[in-house]
Structures are given as C-alpha cells and as structure tokens.
C-alpha cells in the first residue's frame, strides 16, 4: 500500500531496504563528540565514515537509517534560509541506504527508482535525474538499464553533483533525483527554466542524493581512492513527504502542520493572519522542532559549541514569537506537538519530555529578561542620540548590544 503519512513513509523506506538485505541502523545522536570539524551530525553517512574508509568492519555490508541531522554550521548551513524558504530546515530527518563495498551505481540507482515509482508511486515523468558531467556510467544506467528518456537525464558539474560531508573524508560524484512541481510553480520566470540552471527556482525540488563514494579527501585537497567504492544516499523525509502529500511548501505537510496549527490556536489567529505571519510561524515550527531534538540528545543552552547553537535557535524562535504576538513562553507547547507526533520513531523524545519542556521555558524566560534589559538600553541610547541630533548608532555600540544581548 502506498505510504501517505510521514511516519508511514519513514517506515516504508526502512522496510523497503531491509527487504533488500540492509541492516536497519538506529539514528546516531545529533551532537558529534569526536569530530573537531563538525558540531552536529549533518548526514546519514557520518556514523559510517570509518566503515567507508576501511578502518572499521561491521557485520553487514548494506545498511539503512533515518538519521537526525542539523545543518547550521560548517559546509552545510541552512539557518538563514529557514523561514523564507519553503524547503530548508535546521533539523531534518535524512533517509539513507548505504553500501560498504557491496553494490555500487547500478544498485543505488535501481533501488532509488523503484522506491520512488513503485513504493511512493510518483509518476516517472515528474522526475529528473542529474549525473556528474564526467559520469558516463551513471548516465548509461539511467538511460539504458532503467529506461529513462534522455530529456530527463541532466549532466551537471561539481557544485551539484559532487558531495562531501566537510572539507575532509569520504566523497564522490553523485546522481540526484529532482521532482517537478510543474510550470505553474516556477518562480524564476525564465523561459528556459530547468534543473540545469540551478537557480533555486521553486519548480524543482531536489529530493534524493545518491553519492557514489570513491575517494578520501585529505586536508590539502588531494584525493585517494577508498579501499572499496561504496554508496551513501540521503533523502530528506520532509521533502519526500511533501511530494507524496502534494504540498510544495514543506510546512504544509504532516510533519509541520500540527505545530503550525498549535501556534495558530495559541495566538487565536485567523487563517489570513497566519498567512501574513508565515515567516514567524515557520521559524517557530522549525526551530521548536530542532530545539526539542537537541535537548532530547543531551544538549543544554550555553555560551559555546552545541549549547550556543541551541541557545541561538531558541532565542531566534522566541524573537519571532514576540514579533507575531506571543507574550509568554510558548515553545514547550510546540515541543509537545513533536513529542506526541514523533515519539514512537524517536523514543528519547518521550523519555525526556518533561526535561525538554522545562529547558525551553527556562531559556525563553532568561531571554525575555535579557531582551527587556537590551530594549531599555537601546531606548537610553536613542534618547541620548536624539539630544545630540544623531541619526545613526555607531558600530561599536551596535556590536556591544548584539554581542551582549
Ligand atoms: N550524504 C548525502 C547527502 O547528504 O546528500
């Protein structure tokens, strides 16, 4: 049966690959304790780096997972896109299948195509497939083994079709699967609108990235061949859910809509008011979820590292919350929606529910006090400027306000 809800899609993905002899591996925690280049897990493959490098052996050569990821620092940083963008998130779930010296390009491509067209029943003519300009083998598999028409296979360069998790480590050329929302969804207005333009047009949604792991990149940029080539794929659950549920804006699918509804109910907003304030609603739904998962994984708001990021996203959500009408802490209520909705797939949410709610409310209160102090400082500064007939806050004062508050 075709999966419809996000919980069903996650389950269908893991079962599909499990039937293809993939070990279902639980998500690793979000904080990366042993990796100096990465604060948070940013891809499903992070927990398998040493397996790709041949330094670690596992009792399986195929794996699948639904990995909790954060992309808020380093090479993959989506923070500023959250809110305006319909499809970028700080926290997201990455569905992945992995081969450690087992199948390679043909297996990865066939499995992905079957999951999309047979399990999710997405019409094949809505899908476009990119391959690296140099990758004749992947092109040939899509064209001649899967039977995709040449007009739906696009060759692109390193920017889109070469993937690495950071500046060092396992990497390789990719093949991406894009979904076409149709010409009516075009926001770039170009007559030649296409995935090839790579211009963030809302018509095209990159859904799944198939990485053909071949190299280990060193700090100086040199690449050596991995002991055995492998496969690492990543598909955002948020995006495939939007495709299956027909919601071009991720916040309208069943992963986010319940939290957005809760915000609306708390504010007593009409549908029009909710629409007018959509950036604030999205930031709260996104950051509230990210903070919930970070706290569940043991992160505490703090002044450095992972704790600083948590503090920043709670405060960013609180600030947007004030702008759209909240006068009291509200994030614990948003967190509860996610705890109820995702607690089965991620039991740590239920186990630490009380701690999550308490941490959020405490941080919101602390921030409210800070913000009130900052606003009174700002008013004093503005009054002094007024007296002197000045129109601009000097850089040092602005920086002090930002850095302190
Ligand atoms: N590891 C593949 C991706 O994150 O796109």
mmCIF file of C-alpha atoms and ligand atoms in Angstrom:
data_model
loop_
_atom_site.group_PDB
_atom_site.id
_atom_site.type_symbol
_atom_site.label_atom_id
_atom_site.label_comp_id
_atom_site.label_asym_id
_atom_site.label_seq_id
_atom_site.Cartn_x
_atom_site.Cartn_y
_atom_site.Cartn_z
ATOM 1 C CA UNK A 1 0.000 0.000 0.000
ATOM 2 C CA UNK A 2 1.249 3.489 -0.841
ATOM 3 C CA UNK A 3 2.546 5.267 2.300
ATOM 4 C CA UNK A 4 0.788 8.578 2.968
ATOM 5 C CA UNK A 5 1.854 9.965 6.324
ATOM 6 C CA UNK A 6 5.435 10.900 7.184
ATOM 7 C CA UNK A 7 5.528 8.110 9.772
ATOM 8 C CA UNK A 8 4.410 5.629 7.084
ATOM 9 C CA UNK A 9 6.966 6.928 4.572
ATOM 10 C CA UNK A 10 9.831 6.583 7.071
ATOM 11 C CA UNK A 11 8.689 3.057 7.911
ATOM 12 C CA UNK A 12 8.170 2.107 4.245
ATOM 13 C CA UNK A 13 11.680 3.313 3.391
ATOM 14 C CA UNK A 14 13.355 1.301 6.144
ATOM 15 C CA UNK A 15 11.301 -1.814 5.308
ATOM 16 C CA UNK A 16 11.963 -1.491 1.563
ATOM 17 C CA UNK A 17 15.707 -1.526 2.135
ATOM 18 C CA UNK A 18 15.512 -4.098 4.899
ATOM 19 C CA UNK A 19 13.864 -6.474 2.416
ATOM 20 C CA UNK A 20 16.854 -5.786 0.171
ATOM 21 C CA UNK A 21 19.122 -7.107 2.958
ATOM 22 C CA UNK A 22 20.004 -3.749 4.516
ATOM 23 C CA UNK A 23 20.548 -3.671 8.274
ATOM 24 C CA UNK A 24 18.288 -1.072 9.902
ATOM 25 C CA UNK A 25 20.718 1.042 11.965
ATOM 26 C CA UNK A 26 19.287 3.470 14.569
ATOM 27 C CA UNK A 27 19.968 7.179 14.146
ATOM 28 C CA UNK A 28 23.174 8.416 15.773
ATOM 29 C CA UNK A 29 22.725 11.295 18.264
ATOM 30 C CA UNK A 30 22.832 14.853 16.933
ATOM 31 C CA UNK A 31 25.940 16.146 18.785
ATOM 32 C CA UNK A 32 29.231 14.986 17.286
ATOM 33 C CA UNK A 33 31.585 14.500 20.208
ATOM 34 C CA UNK A 34 34.602 13.033 18.423
ATOM 35 C CA UNK A 35 34.687 15.184 15.318
ATOM 36 C CA UNK A 36 36.564 18.515 15.576
ATOM 37 C CA UNK A 37 35.223 19.710 12.206
ATOM 38 C CA UNK A 38 31.532 19.095 12.876
ATOM 39 C CA UNK A 39 29.270 20.139 15.786
ATOM 40 C CA UNK A 40 26.284 18.076 14.690
ATOM 41 C CA UNK A 41 25.536 15.062 12.571
ATOM 42 C CA UNK A 42 24.804 16.553 9.147
ATOM 43 C CA UNK A 43 24.229 13.408 7.065
ATOM 44 C CA UNK A 44 23.289 9.765 7.408
ATOM 45 C CA UNK A 45 26.798 8.726 6.439
ATOM 46 C CA UNK A 46 28.562 10.416 9.404
ATOM 47 C CA UNK A 47 28.287 7.355 11.613
ATOM 48 C CA UNK A 48 29.734 5.205 8.810
ATOM 49 C CA UNK A 49 32.794 7.306 7.898
ATOM 50 C CA UNK A 50 35.297 4.772 9.251
ATOM 51 C CA UNK A 51 33.446 1.934 7.542
ATOM 52 C CA UNK A 52 33.798 3.728 4.178
ATOM 53 C CA UNK A 53 37.471 4.380 4.927
ATOM 54 C CA UNK A 54 38.017 0.660 5.626
ATOM 55 C CA UNK A 55 39.124 1.382 9.231
ATOM 56 C CA UNK A 56 36.099 -0.242 10.825
ATOM 57 C CA UNK A 57 34.387 -3.543 10.000
ATOM 58 C CA UNK A 58 30.687 -4.134 10.594
ATOM 59 C CA UNK A 59 28.811 -7.427 10.423
ATOM 60 C CA UNK A 60 26.849 -6.087 7.424
ATOM 61 C CA UNK A 61 27.782 -4.541 4.090
ATOM 62 C CA UNK A 62 24.388 -2.871 3.487
ATOM 63 C CA UNK A 63 22.659 -0.503 5.899
ATOM 64 C CA UNK A 64 19.687 1.819 6.049
ATOM 65 C CA UNK A 65 18.709 4.520 8.529
ATOM 66 C CA UNK A 66 16.568 7.515 9.274
ATOM 67 C CA UNK A 67 19.168 9.908 10.650
ATOM 68 C CA UNK A 68 18.544 13.017 12.749
ATOM 69 C CA UNK A 69 20.545 15.836 11.127
ATOM 70 C CA UNK A 70 21.279 19.512 11.763
ATOM 71 C CA UNK A 71 22.686 21.845 9.117
ATOM 72 C CA UNK A 72 23.524 25.052 10.968
ATOM 73 C CA UNK A 73 27.303 25.360 10.706
ATOM 74 C CA UNK A 74 30.259 24.480 8.536
ATOM 75 C CA UNK A 75 29.984 23.340 4.956
ATOM 76 C CA UNK A 76 26.235 22.675 5.067
ATOM 77 C CA UNK A 77 24.476 25.600 6.769
ATOM 78 C CA UNK A 78 20.817 26.319 6.032
ATOM 79 C CA UNK A 79 19.991 28.567 9.013
ATOM 80 C CA UNK A 80 19.368 31.829 7.163
ATOM 81 C CA UNK A 81 17.127 30.071 4.633
ATOM 82 C CA UNK A 82 14.758 28.877 7.342
ATOM 83 C CA UNK A 83 11.564 30.888 7.303
ATOM 84 C CA UNK A 84 11.592 32.442 3.838
ATOM 85 C CA UNK A 85 12.414 29.110 2.169
ATOM 86 C CA UNK A 86 9.651 26.519 1.717
ATOM 87 C CA UNK A 87 12.091 23.619 1.917
ATOM 88 C CA UNK A 88 15.107 24.383 4.137
ATOM 89 C CA UNK A 89 15.323 23.348 7.772
ATOM 90 C CA UNK A 90 17.810 23.437 10.619
ATOM 91 C CA UNK A 91 16.829 19.965 11.832
ATOM 92 C CA UNK A 92 15.650 17.319 9.408
ATOM 93 C CA UNK A 93 15.472 13.566 9.040
ATOM 94 C CA UNK A 94 17.605 12.011 6.366
ATOM 95 C CA UNK A 95 16.543 8.666 4.966
ATOM 96 C CA UNK A 96 19.534 6.783 3.608
ATOM 97 C CA UNK A 97 20.776 3.498 2.235
ATOM 98 C CA UNK A 98 24.442 2.570 2.319
ATOM 99 C CA UNK A 99 26.690 0.065 0.633
ATOM 100 C CA UNK A 100 30.113 -0.667 2.075
ATOM 101 C CA UNK A 101 31.922 -2.256 -0.853
ATOM 102 C CA UNK A 102 28.726 -4.115 -1.791
ATOM 103 C CA UNK A 103 26.531 -2.755 -4.646
ATOM 104 C CA UNK A 104 27.577 0.392 -6.496
ATOM 105 C CA UNK A 105 25.994 2.742 -9.038
ATOM 106 C CA UNK A 106 23.544 0.339 -10.640
ATOM 107 C CA UNK A 107 22.159 -0.929 -7.335
ATOM 108 C CA UNK A 108 21.837 2.586 -5.900
ATOM 109 C CA UNK A 109 20.040 3.863 -8.996
ATOM 110 C CA UNK A 110 17.670 0.919 -9.398
ATOM 111 C CA UNK A 111 16.698 0.850 -5.708
ATOM 112 C CA UNK A 112 16.043 4.594 -5.635
ATOM 113 C CA UNK A 113 13.972 4.486 -8.820
ATOM 114 C CA UNK A 114 11.886 1.583 -7.528
ATOM 115 C CA UNK A 115 11.254 3.244 -4.169
ATOM 116 C CA UNK A 116 10.128 6.454 -5.866
ATOM 117 C CA UNK A 117 7.977 4.979 -8.627
ATOM 118 C CA UNK A 118 6.724 1.709 -7.102
ATOM 119 C CA UNK A 119 6.515 2.280 -3.346
ATOM 120 C CA UNK A 120 5.692 6.019 -3.369
ATOM 121 C CA UNK A 121 4.004 5.713 -6.790
ATOM 122 C CA UNK A 122 5.403 9.001 -8.050
ATOM 123 C CA UNK A 123 4.799 9.304 -11.814
ATOM 124 C CA UNK A 124 8.137 8.787 -13.591
ATOM 125 C CA UNK A 125 7.584 11.778 -15.877
ATOM 126 C CA UNK A 126 7.680 14.085 -12.821
ATOM 127 C CA UNK A 127 11.238 13.014 -12.048
ATOM 128 C CA UNK A 128 14.548 14.348 -13.391
ATOM 129 C CA UNK A 129 17.912 12.742 -12.794
ATOM 130 C CA UNK A 130 21.236 14.553 -12.715
ATOM 131 C CA UNK A 131 24.632 12.915 -13.134
ATOM 132 C CA UNK A 132 28.136 14.332 -12.932
ATOM 133 C CA UNK A 133 29.351 15.625 -16.307
ATOM 134 C CA UNK A 134 32.129 13.030 -16.264
ATOM 135 C CA UNK A 135 29.915 10.101 -15.214
ATOM 136 C CA UNK A 136 29.030 8.193 -18.394
ATOM 137 C CA UNK A 137 28.403 5.056 -16.358
ATOM 138 C CA UNK A 138 25.597 6.597 -14.255
ATOM 139 C CA UNK A 139 24.147 8.197 -17.395
ATOM 140 C CA UNK A 140 24.121 4.839 -19.129
ATOM 141 C CA UNK A 141 22.384 3.136 -16.182
ATOM 142 C CA UNK A 142 19.565 5.719 -16.080
ATOM 143 C CA UNK A 143 19.187 5.732 -19.866
ATOM 144 C CA UNK A 144 19.683 2.118 -20.844
ATOM 145 C CA UNK A 145 19.124 -0.047 -17.776
ATOM 146 C CA UNK A 146 16.274 1.895 -16.138
ATOM 147 C CA UNK A 147 14.923 3.299 -19.426
ATOM 148 C CA UNK A 148 14.671 6.997 -18.518
ATOM 149 C CA UNK A 149 14.248 9.242 -21.604
ATOM 150 C CA UNK A 150 17.373 11.369 -22.328
ATOM 151 C CA UNK A 151 15.369 14.591 -21.805
ATOM 152 C CA UNK A 152 15.076 13.646 -18.108
ATOM 153 C CA UNK A 153 18.792 12.960 -17.544
ATOM 154 C CA UNK A 154 20.929 16.046 -16.988
ATOM 155 C CA UNK A 155 24.686 16.322 -16.736
ATOM 156 C CA UNK A 156 25.941 18.824 -14.153
ATOM 157 C CA UNK A 157 29.247 19.847 -12.577
ATOM 158 C CA UNK A 158 30.924 19.571 -9.191
ATOM 159 C CA UNK A 159 28.704 22.165 -7.500
ATOM 160 C CA UNK A 160 25.603 19.976 -7.665
ATOM 161 C CA UNK A 161 26.986 16.559 -8.471
ATOM 162 C CA UNK A 162 29.937 16.015 -6.183
ATOM 163 C CA UNK A 163 29.350 15.506 -2.459
ATOM 164 C CA UNK A 164 31.446 15.610 0.694
ATOM 165 C CA UNK A 165 30.313 15.980 4.293
ATOM 166 C CA UNK A 166 33.036 18.501 5.182
ATOM 167 C CA UNK A 167 36.438 19.527 3.895
ATOM 168 C CA UNK A 168 37.968 16.109 4.501
ATOM 169 C CA UNK A 169 36.833 12.492 4.336
ATOM 170 C CA UNK A 170 34.922 10.161 2.028
ATOM 171 C CA UNK A 171 33.389 11.795 -1.040
ATOM 172 C CA UNK A 172 32.386 11.153 -4.617
ATOM 173 C CA UNK A 173 30.284 12.076 -7.638
ATOM 174 C CA UNK A 174 26.537 11.962 -7.235
ATOM 175 C CA UNK A 175 23.306 11.424 -9.040
ATOM 176 C CA UNK A 176 20.367 13.467 -7.792
ATOM 177 C CA UNK A 177 16.646 12.924 -8.175
ATOM 178 C CA UNK A 178 14.564 16.070 -8.644
ATOM 179 C CA UNK A 179 10.795 16.418 -8.581
ATOM 180 C CA UNK A 180 8.999 18.771 -10.967
ATOM 181 C CA UNK A 181 6.136 20.736 -9.338
ATOM 182 C CA UNK A 182 5.108 21.894 -12.808
ATOM 183 C CA UNK A 183 5.447 25.161 -14.762
ATOM 184 C CA UNK A 184 2.869 26.906 -12.548
ATOM 185 C CA UNK A 185 5.314 26.575 -9.612
ATOM 186 C CA UNK A 186 8.102 28.412 -11.477
ATOM 187 C CA UNK A 187 9.461 31.380 -9.519
ATOM 188 C CA UNK A 188 12.483 32.208 -11.675
ATOM 189 C CA UNK A 189 10.397 33.289 -14.678
ATOM 190 C CA UNK A 190 12.990 32.102 -17.165
ATOM 191 C CA UNK A 191 11.696 30.655 -20.437
ATOM 192 C CA UNK A 192 14.478 28.056 -20.207
ATOM 193 C CA UNK A 193 13.574 27.148 -16.573
ATOM 194 C CA UNK A 194 15.275 23.839 -15.767
ATOM 195 C CA UNK A 195 17.120 21.957 -13.044
ATOM 196 C CA UNK A 196 20.218 22.748 -15.103
ATOM 197 C CA UNK A 197 20.000 26.450 -14.192
ATOM 198 C CA UNK A 198 20.493 25.523 -10.505
ATOM 199 C CA UNK A 199 18.886 28.840 -9.519
ATOM 200 C CA UNK A 200 16.704 27.815 -6.551
ATOM 201 C CA UNK A 201 13.538 28.036 -8.614
ATOM 202 C CA UNK A 202 10.635 26.599 -6.584
ATOM 203 C CA UNK A 203 9.550 24.487 -9.551
ATOM 204 C CA UNK A 204 12.307 21.931 -8.875
ATOM 205 C CA UNK A 205 12.759 20.036 -5.656
ATOM 206 C CA UNK A 206 15.936 18.056 -5.075
ATOM 207 C CA UNK A 207 14.602 15.032 -3.247
ATOM 208 C CA UNK A 208 17.321 12.402 -3.133
ATOM 209 C CA UNK A 209 21.068 12.481 -3.450
ATOM 210 C CA UNK A 210 22.867 9.265 -4.419
ATOM 211 C CA UNK A 211 26.574 9.556 -3.640
ATOM 212 C CA UNK A 212 28.954 7.163 -5.300
ATOM 213 C CA UNK A 213 31.663 7.095 -2.644
ATOM 214 C CA UNK A 214 35.049 6.652 -4.250
ATOM 215 C CA UNK A 215 37.604 8.972 -2.644
ATOM 216 C CA UNK A 216 39.038 10.049 0.683
ATOM 217 C CA UNK A 217 39.905 13.749 0.593
ATOM 218 C CA UNK A 218 42.828 14.994 2.710
ATOM 219 C CA UNK A 219 43.165 18.473 4.242
ATOM 220 C CA UNK A 220 45.347 19.658 1.358
ATOM 221 C CA UNK A 221 42.594 18.660 -1.101
ATOM 222 C CA UNK A 222 44.311 15.580 -2.523
ATOM 223 C CA UNK A 223 42.083 12.574 -3.102
ATOM 224 C CA UNK A 224 42.987 8.923 -2.741
ATOM 225 C CA UNK A 225 40.782 6.009 -3.750
ATOM 226 C CA UNK A 226 38.787 4.340 -0.970
ATOM 227 C CA UNK A 227 39.689 0.682 -0.321
ATOM 228 C CA UNK A 228 36.334 -0.231 -1.935
ATOM 229 C CA UNK A 229 33.810 2.051 -3.627
ATOM 230 C CA UNK A 230 30.505 2.368 -1.807
ATOM 231 C CA UNK A 231 27.143 4.110 -1.812
ATOM 232 C CA UNK A 232 25.769 6.770 0.530
ATOM 233 C CA UNK A 233 22.359 8.210 -0.179
ATOM 234 C CA UNK A 234 20.388 10.961 1.513
ATOM 235 C CA UNK A 235 16.725 11.846 1.073
ATOM 236 C CA UNK A 236 15.080 14.431 3.320
ATOM 237 C CA UNK A 237 11.941 12.932 4.842
ATOM 238 C CA UNK A 238 10.460 16.446 4.807
ATOM 239 C CA UNK A 239 10.846 16.656 1.029
ATOM 240 C CA UNK A 240 9.627 13.190 0.038
ATOM 241 C CA UNK A 241 6.653 13.697 2.375
ATOM 242 C CA UNK A 242 5.831 16.936 0.562
ATOM 243 C CA UNK A 243 5.963 15.157 -2.791
ATOM 244 C CA UNK A 244 3.752 12.283 -1.608
ATOM 245 C CA UNK A 245 1.288 14.669 0.087
ATOM 246 C CA UNK A 246 1.325 17.194 -2.784
ATOM 247 C CA UNK A 247 2.423 20.169 -0.628
ATOM 248 C CA UNK A 248 5.130 22.241 -2.382
ATOM 249 C CA UNK A 249 5.718 24.067 0.913
ATOM 250 C CA UNK A 250 7.126 21.602 3.478
ATOM 251 C CA UNK A 251 5.384 23.430 6.335
ATOM 252 C CA UNK A 252 2.032 22.315 4.941
ATOM 253 C CA UNK A 253 2.841 18.605 5.190
ATOM 254 C CA UNK A 254 2.027 16.475 8.208
ATOM 255 C CA UNK A 255 5.483 16.911 9.775
ATOM 256 C CA UNK A 256 4.947 20.611 10.444
ATOM 257 C CA UNK A 257 1.236 21.369 10.024
ATOM 258 C CA UNK A 258 0.260 20.187 13.549
ATOM 259 C CA UNK A 259 2.854 22.522 15.163
ATOM 260 C CA UNK A 260 1.767 25.399 12.910
ATOM 261 C CA UNK A 261 -1.875 24.693 13.885
ATOM 262 C CA UNK A 262 -0.911 24.733 17.562
ATOM 263 C CA UNK A 263 0.796 28.132 17.164
ATOM 264 C CA UNK A 264 -2.300 29.453 15.417
ATOM 265 C CA UNK A 265 -4.590 28.151 18.167
ATOM 266 C CA UNK A 266 -2.395 29.675 20.907
ATOM 267 C CA UNK A 267 -2.356 33.054 19.161
ATOM 268 C CA UNK A 268 -6.022 32.896 18.173
ATOM 269 C CA UNK A 269 -5.041 33.954 14.642
ATOM 270 C CA UNK A 270 -7.348 33.756 11.635
ATOM 271 C CA UNK A 271 -6.143 31.900 8.514
ATOM 272 C CA UNK A 272 -5.291 35.289 6.954
ATOM 273 C CA UNK A 273 -3.251 36.366 9.974
ATOM 274 C CA UNK A 274 -1.396 33.056 9.914
ATOM 275 C CA UNK A 275 -0.598 33.597 6.256
ATOM 276 C CA UNK A 276 0.603 37.173 6.861
ATOM 277 C CA UNK A 277 2.941 35.977 9.617
ATOM 278 C CA UNK A 278 4.157 32.915 7.749
ATOM 279 C CA UNK A 279 7.888 33.533 8.269
ATOM 280 C CA UNK A 280 7.451 33.647 12.053
ATOM 281 C CA UNK A 281 5.249 30.553 12.034
ATOM 282 C CA UNK A 282 7.818 28.632 10.010
ATOM 283 C CA UNK A 283 10.764 29.710 12.143
ATOM 284 C CA UNK A 284 8.911 28.623 15.282
ATOM 285 C CA UNK A 285 7.859 25.275 13.762
ATOM 286 C CA UNK A 286 11.381 24.596 12.501
ATOM 287 C CA UNK A 287 13.431 25.870 15.446
ATOM 288 C CA UNK A 288 10.982 24.461 18.007
ATOM 289 C CA UNK A 289 11.477 21.019 16.487
ATOM 290 C CA UNK A 290 15.261 21.355 16.268
ATOM 291 C CA UNK A 291 15.499 22.507 19.886
ATOM 292 C CA UNK A 292 13.272 19.628 21.009
ATOM 293 C CA UNK A 293 15.569 17.065 19.388
ATOM 294 C CA UNK A 294 18.769 18.745 20.587
ATOM 295 C CA UNK A 295 17.612 18.825 24.206
ATOM 296 C CA UNK A 296 16.462 15.203 23.933
ATOM 297 C CA UNK A 297 20.014 14.354 22.833
ATOM 298 C CA UNK A 298 21.513 15.965 25.922
ATOM 299 C CA UNK A 299 22.424 19.454 24.635
ATOM 300 C CA UNK A 300 21.895 22.322 27.092
ATOM 301 C CA UNK A 301 21.684 26.013 26.166
ATOM 302 C CA UNK A 302 25.130 27.521 26.704
ATOM 303 C CA UNK A 303 27.736 30.014 25.574
ATOM 304 C CA UNK A 304 29.807 27.786 23.281
ATOM 305 C CA UNK A 305 29.645 24.912 20.808
ATOM 306 C CA UNK A 306 26.439 22.887 20.524
ATOM 307 C CA UNK A 307 24.942 24.691 23.529
ATOM 308 C CA UNK A 308 25.448 28.034 21.819
ATOM 309 C CA UNK A 309 23.638 26.834 18.690
ATOM 310 C CA UNK A 310 20.760 25.556 20.806
ATOM 311 C CA UNK A 311 20.569 28.883 22.662
ATOM 312 C CA UNK A 312 20.666 30.778 19.370
ATOM 313 C CA UNK A 313 17.811 28.837 17.773
ATOM 314 C CA UNK A 314 15.634 29.023 20.910
ATOM 315 C CA UNK A 315 16.228 32.779 21.045
ATOM 316 C CA UNK A 316 15.617 33.193 17.340
ATOM 317 C CA UNK A 317 12.290 31.337 17.719
ATOM 318 C CA UNK A 318 11.432 33.415 20.804
ATOM 319 C CA UNK A 319 12.234 36.644 18.975
ATOM 320 C CA UNK A 320 9.996 35.718 16.035
ATOM 321 C CA UNK A 321 7.399 34.616 18.598
ATOM 322 C CA UNK A 322 7.354 38.087 20.142
ATOM 323 C CA UNK A 323 7.002 39.630 16.711
ATOM 324 C CA UNK A 324 3.914 37.583 15.884
ATOM 325 C CA UNK A 325 2.192 38.159 19.208
ATOM 326 C CA UNK A 326 3.448 35.811 21.949
ATOM 327 C CA UNK A 327 3.907 37.487 25.306
ATOM 328 C CA UNK A 328 4.593 34.364 27.356
ATOM 329 C CA UNK A 329 6.855 31.346 26.783
ATOM 330 C CA UNK A 330 5.264 29.121 24.143
ATOM 331 C CA UNK A 331 7.943 26.693 22.917
ATOM 332 C CA UNK A 332 7.103 23.941 25.425
ATOM 333 C CA UNK A 333 3.676 23.657 23.789
ATOM 334 C CA UNK A 334 5.252 23.458 20.339
ATOM 335 C CA UNK A 335 7.685 20.804 21.597
ATOM 336 C CA UNK A 336 4.801 18.740 22.980
ATOM 337 C CA UNK A 337 3.292 18.505 19.493
ATOM 338 C CA UNK A 338 6.524 16.945 18.206
ATOM 339 C CA UNK A 339 6.897 14.695 21.240
ATOM 340 C CA UNK A 340 3.402 13.289 20.579
ATOM 341 C CA UNK A 341 3.891 13.035 16.839
ATOM 342 C CA UNK A 342 7.445 11.643 16.600
ATOM 343 C CA UNK A 343 7.874 9.937 19.949
ATOM 344 C CA UNK A 344 7.343 6.473 18.531
ATOM 345 C CA UNK A 345 10.143 6.774 15.962
ATOM 346 C CA UNK A 346 12.407 8.611 18.459
ATOM 347 C CA UNK A 347 11.623 7.284 21.985
ATOM 348 C CA UNK A 348 14.129 9.695 23.574
ATOM 349 C CA UNK A 349 11.541 12.448 22.983
ATOM 350 C CA UNK A 350 9.036 10.716 25.254
ATOM 351 C CA UNK A 351 11.639 9.698 27.810
ATOM 352 C CA UNK A 352 12.863 13.297 28.214
ATOM 353 C CA UNK A 353 9.590 15.130 27.577
ATOM 354 C CA UNK A 354 9.486 16.912 30.929
ATOM 355 C CA UNK A 355 13.136 17.984 30.687
ATOM 356 C CA UNK A 356 12.606 19.280 27.127
ATOM 357 C CA UNK A 357 9.627 21.425 28.104
ATOM 358 C CA UNK A 358 11.341 22.760 31.231
ATOM 359 C CA UNK A 359 14.603 23.650 29.417
ATOM 360 C CA UNK A 360 12.750 25.535 26.698
ATOM 361 C CA UNK A 361 10.637 27.559 29.097
ATOM 362 C CA UNK A 362 13.631 28.436 31.288
ATOM 363 C CA UNK A 363 15.638 29.648 28.294
ATOM 364 C CA UNK A 364 12.709 31.668 26.960
ATOM 365 C CA UNK A 365 12.333 33.359 30.371
ATOM 366 C CA UNK A 366 16.061 34.101 30.532
ATOM 367 C CA UNK A 367 15.957 35.558 27.042
ATOM 368 C CA UNK A 368 12.887 37.675 27.808
ATOM 369 C CA UNK A 369 14.776 39.250 30.735
ATOM 370 C CA UNK A 370 17.824 39.839 28.526
ATOM 371 C CA UNK A 371 15.727 41.335 25.775
ATOM 372 C CA UNK A 372 13.899 43.649 28.172
ATOM 373 C CA UNK A 373 17.248 44.862 29.539
ATOM 374 C CA UNK A 374 18.536 45.350 25.999
ATOM 375 C CA UNK A 375 15.470 47.297 24.928
ATOM 376 C CA UNK A 376 15.759 49.660 27.864
ATOM 377 C CA UNK A 377 19.464 50.168 26.997
ATOM 378 C CA UNK A 378 18.520 50.831 23.420
ATOM 379 C CA UNK A 379 15.913 53.395 24.431
ATOM 380 C CA UNK A 380 18.535 55.208 26.541
ATOM 381 C CA UNK A 381 20.960 55.172 23.608
ATOM 382 C CA UNK A 382 18.293 56.513 21.255
ATOM 383 C CA UNK A 383 17.341 59.274 23.688
ATOM 384 C CA UNK A 384 20.979 60.334 24.016
ATOM 385 C CA UNK A 385 21.315 60.335 20.232
ATOM 386 C CA UNK A 386 18.198 62.433 19.956
ATOM 387 C CA UNK A 387 19.640 65.027 22.309
ATOM 388 C CA UNK A 388 22.817 65.170 20.231
ATOM 389 C CA UNK A 389 20.855 65.246 16.969
ATOM 390 C CA UNK A 390 22.472 61.987 15.796
ATOM 391 C CA UNK A 391 20.764 59.627 13.381
ATOM 392 C CA UNK A 392 22.996 56.536 13.391
ATOM 393 C CA UNK A 393 24.126 54.199 16.162
ATOM 394 C CA UNK A 394 27.889 53.853 15.945
ATOM 395 C CA UNK A 395 29.323 50.443 15.104
ATOM 396 C CA UNK A 396 30.888 49.789 18.499
ATOM 397 C CA UNK A 397 27.599 50.381 20.355
ATOM 398 C CA UNK A 398 25.638 48.260 17.888
ATOM 399 C CA UNK A 399 28.167 45.483 18.245
ATOM 400 C CA UNK A 400 28.069 45.662 22.048
ATOM 401 C CA UNK A 401 24.271 45.402 22.020
ATOM 402 C CA UNK A 402 24.364 42.421 19.683
ATOM 403 C CA UNK A 403 27.195 40.628 21.464
ATOM 404 C CA UNK A 404 25.810 41.173 24.961
ATOM 405 C CA UNK A 405 22.126 40.609 24.352
HETATM 406 N N1 LIG B 1 25.206 12.079 2.161
HETATM 407 C C1 LIG B 1 24.431 12.538 1.102
HETATM 408 C C2 LIG B 1 23.752 13.826 1.341
HETATM 409 O O1 LIG B 1 23.757 14.308 2.446
HETATM 410 O O2 LIG B 1 23.212 14.403 0.443
#
